Coordinates of C-alpha atoms in Angstrom, one line a residue:
X235 CA 144.7 118.1 139.2
X236 CA 144.3 118.6 143.0
X237 CA 141.9 116.5 144.9
X238 CA 138.8 118.1 146.2
X239 CA 136.8 121.2 145.0
X240 CA 138.3 124.6 144.3
X241 CA 137.1 127.7 146.1
X242 CA 135.7 129.4 143.0
X243 CA 133.5 126.4 142.2
X244 CA 131.7 126.5 145.6
X245 CA 128.7 128.7 144.5
X246 CA 128.2 126.5 141.4
X247 CA 128.5 123.3 143.6
X248 CA 125.8 124.6 145.9
X249 CA 123.5 125.3 142.9
X250 CA 124.1 121.9 141.3
X251 CA 123.5 120.3 144.7
X252 CA 120.1 122.0 145.1
X253 CA 119.0 120.9 141.7
X254 CA 120.4 117.4 142.3
X255 CA 118.3 117.0 145.5
X256 CA 115.1 117.8 143.6
X257 CA 116.2 115.6 140.7
X258 CA 116.9 112.7 143.1
X259 CA 113.4 113.0 144.7
X260 CA 111.6 113.2 141.4
X261 CA 113.6 110.4 139.8
X262 CA 113.0 108.2 142.8
X263 CA 109.2 108.7 142.6
X264 CA 109.2 107.9 138.9
X265 CA 111.3 104.9 139.5
X266 CA 108.8 103.6 142.1
X267 CA 106.0 104.2 139.5
X268 CA 108.1 102.3 137.0
X269 CA 108.5 99.4 139.3
X270 CA 104.7 99.3 139.8
X271 CA 104.2 99.5 136.1
X272 CA 106.6 96.6 135.4
X273 CA 104.9 94.4 138.0
X274 CA 101.6 95.0 136.3
X275 CA 103.0 94.6 132.8
X276 CA 105.2 91.6 133.2
X277 CA 103.4 90.0 136.2
X278 CA 99.8 90.4 135.2
X279 CA 100.0 91.4 131.5
X280 CA 98.3 94.7 132.2
X281 CA 99.2 98.2 131.1
X282 CA 98.0 101.5 132.6
X283 CA 95.6 103.3 130.3
X284 CA 94.8 107.0 130.5
X285 CA 91.5 108.2 129.3
X286 CA 90.2 105.0 127.8
X287 CA 86.7 103.5 127.7
X288 CA 87.2 102.0 131.2
X289 CA 87.6 105.4 133.0
X290 CA 90.3 108.0 133.6
X291 CA 92.9 105.5 134.7
X292 CA 92.4 101.8 134.1
X293 CA 94.4 98.6 133.9
X294 CA 94.0 97.1 130.4
X295 CA 95.3 94.0 128.8
X296 CA 98.6 94.5 127.0
X297 CA 97.9 95.1 123.3
X298 CA 94.3 96.1 123.8
X299 CA 94.8 99.7 124.7
X300 CA 92.7 102.3 122.8
X301 CA 93.9 105.5 124.6
X302 CA 97.2 106.8 126.0
X303 CA 99.5 104.1 127.3
X304 CA 100.6 105.6 130.6
X305 CA 103.0 102.7 131.1
X306 CA 105.1 103.9 128.1
X307 CA 104.9 107.5 129.2
X308 CA 106.1 106.6 132.6
X309 CA 109.0 104.6 131.1
X310 CA 110.0 107.5 128.9
X311 CA 109.7 110.2 131.5
X312 CA 111.8 108.2 134.0
X313 CA 114.4 107.6 131.3
X314 CA 114.8 111.4 130.7
X315 CA 114.7 112.2 134.4
X316 CA 117.5 109.7 134.9
X317 CA 119.6 111.4 132.2
X318 CA 119.2 114.7 134.2
X319 CA 120.1 112.8 137.4
X320 CA 123.2 111.4 135.8
X321 CA 124.2 114.8 134.4
X322 CA 123.9 116.4 137.8
X323 CA 125.9 113.5 139.3
X324 CA 128.5 114.0 136.7
X325 CA 128.7 117.7 137.4
X326 CA 129.2 117.1 141.1
X327 CA 131.8 114.5 140.3
X328 CA 133.7 116.9 138.1
X329 CA 133.5 119.9 140.4
X330 CA 134.2 118.0 143.7
X331 CA 136.7 115.6 142.2
X332 CA 135.6 112.6 144.1
X333 CA 136.4 109.0 143.0
X334 CA 134.9 107.5 139.9
X335 CA 133.5 104.7 142.1
X336 CA 131.5 107.2 144.1
X337 CA 130.2 108.6 140.8
X338 CA 129.0 105.1 139.8
X339 CA 127.6 104.5 143.2
X340 CA 125.5 107.6 143.1
X341 CA 124.4 106.8 139.5
X342 CA 122.8 103.7 140.8
X343 CA 120.3 105.9 142.7
X344 CA 118.2 106.2 139.6
X345 CA 118.1 102.4 139.0
X346 CA 117.7 100.8 142.4
X347 CA 114.3 101.7 144.1
X348 CA 114.6 103.9 147.2
X349 CA 118.3 104.4 146.8
X350 CA 117.8 107.9 145.3
X351 CA 115.9 108.9 148.4
X352 CA 118.8 107.8 150.6
X353 CA 121.3 109.6 148.3
X354 CA 119.1 112.8 148.5
X355 CA 119.9 112.7 152.2
X356 CA 123.5 111.5 152.2
X357 CA 125.1 113.3 149.2
X358 CA 124.4 116.8 150.5
X359 CA 126.2 115.8 153.8
X360 CA 129.2 114.7 151.9
X361 CA 129.2 117.8 149.6
X362 CA 128.8 120.2 152.5
X363 CA 131.7 118.5 154.3
X364 CA 133.9 118.9 151.2
X365 CA 132.9 122.6 150.8
X366 CA 133.6 123.2 154.5
X367 CA 137.1 121.8 154.1
X368 CA 137.8 124.1 151.2
X369 CA 136.4 127.2 152.9
X370 CA 138.3 126.4 156.1
X371 CA 141.5 126.0 154.2
X372 CA 140.9 129.3 152.4
X373 CA 140.0 131.3 155.5
X374 CA 142.8 133.5 156.9
X375 CA 144.5 132.1 160.0
X376 CA 144.6 134.3 163.0
X377 CA 148.0 134.5 164.8
X378 CA 147.8 135.1 168.5
X379 CA 150.9 136.2 170.4

């Protein structure tokens, strides 16, 4: 299999890249929320309660919640958003044919806080450079005499 993307894949790569950028931002925000939730839960033994007796949003002792445990909701939503982020990373890896190490490096964006925001900026530069190489190689060469 040749290294780099193929010309017929370029439109799909652009579509996946656009969805990846949105996914990276959303996953990053939920990861930051997850970090805050974990600090409250494991540092102060508090969970975020939604719609309980102490107001719309309240910090309540772990195990004493009577309404929706927003901490668990945040944990679950981030998990599923990370699955989407990984799927998009996999699709880019498959279509662009970059190294497996780069795939793993980008996958860390949904696990390490703030890294997905940096990848949202850096990955499109890399992808656009790869697309430009393919398009330049496929363009007809003018011969001047």
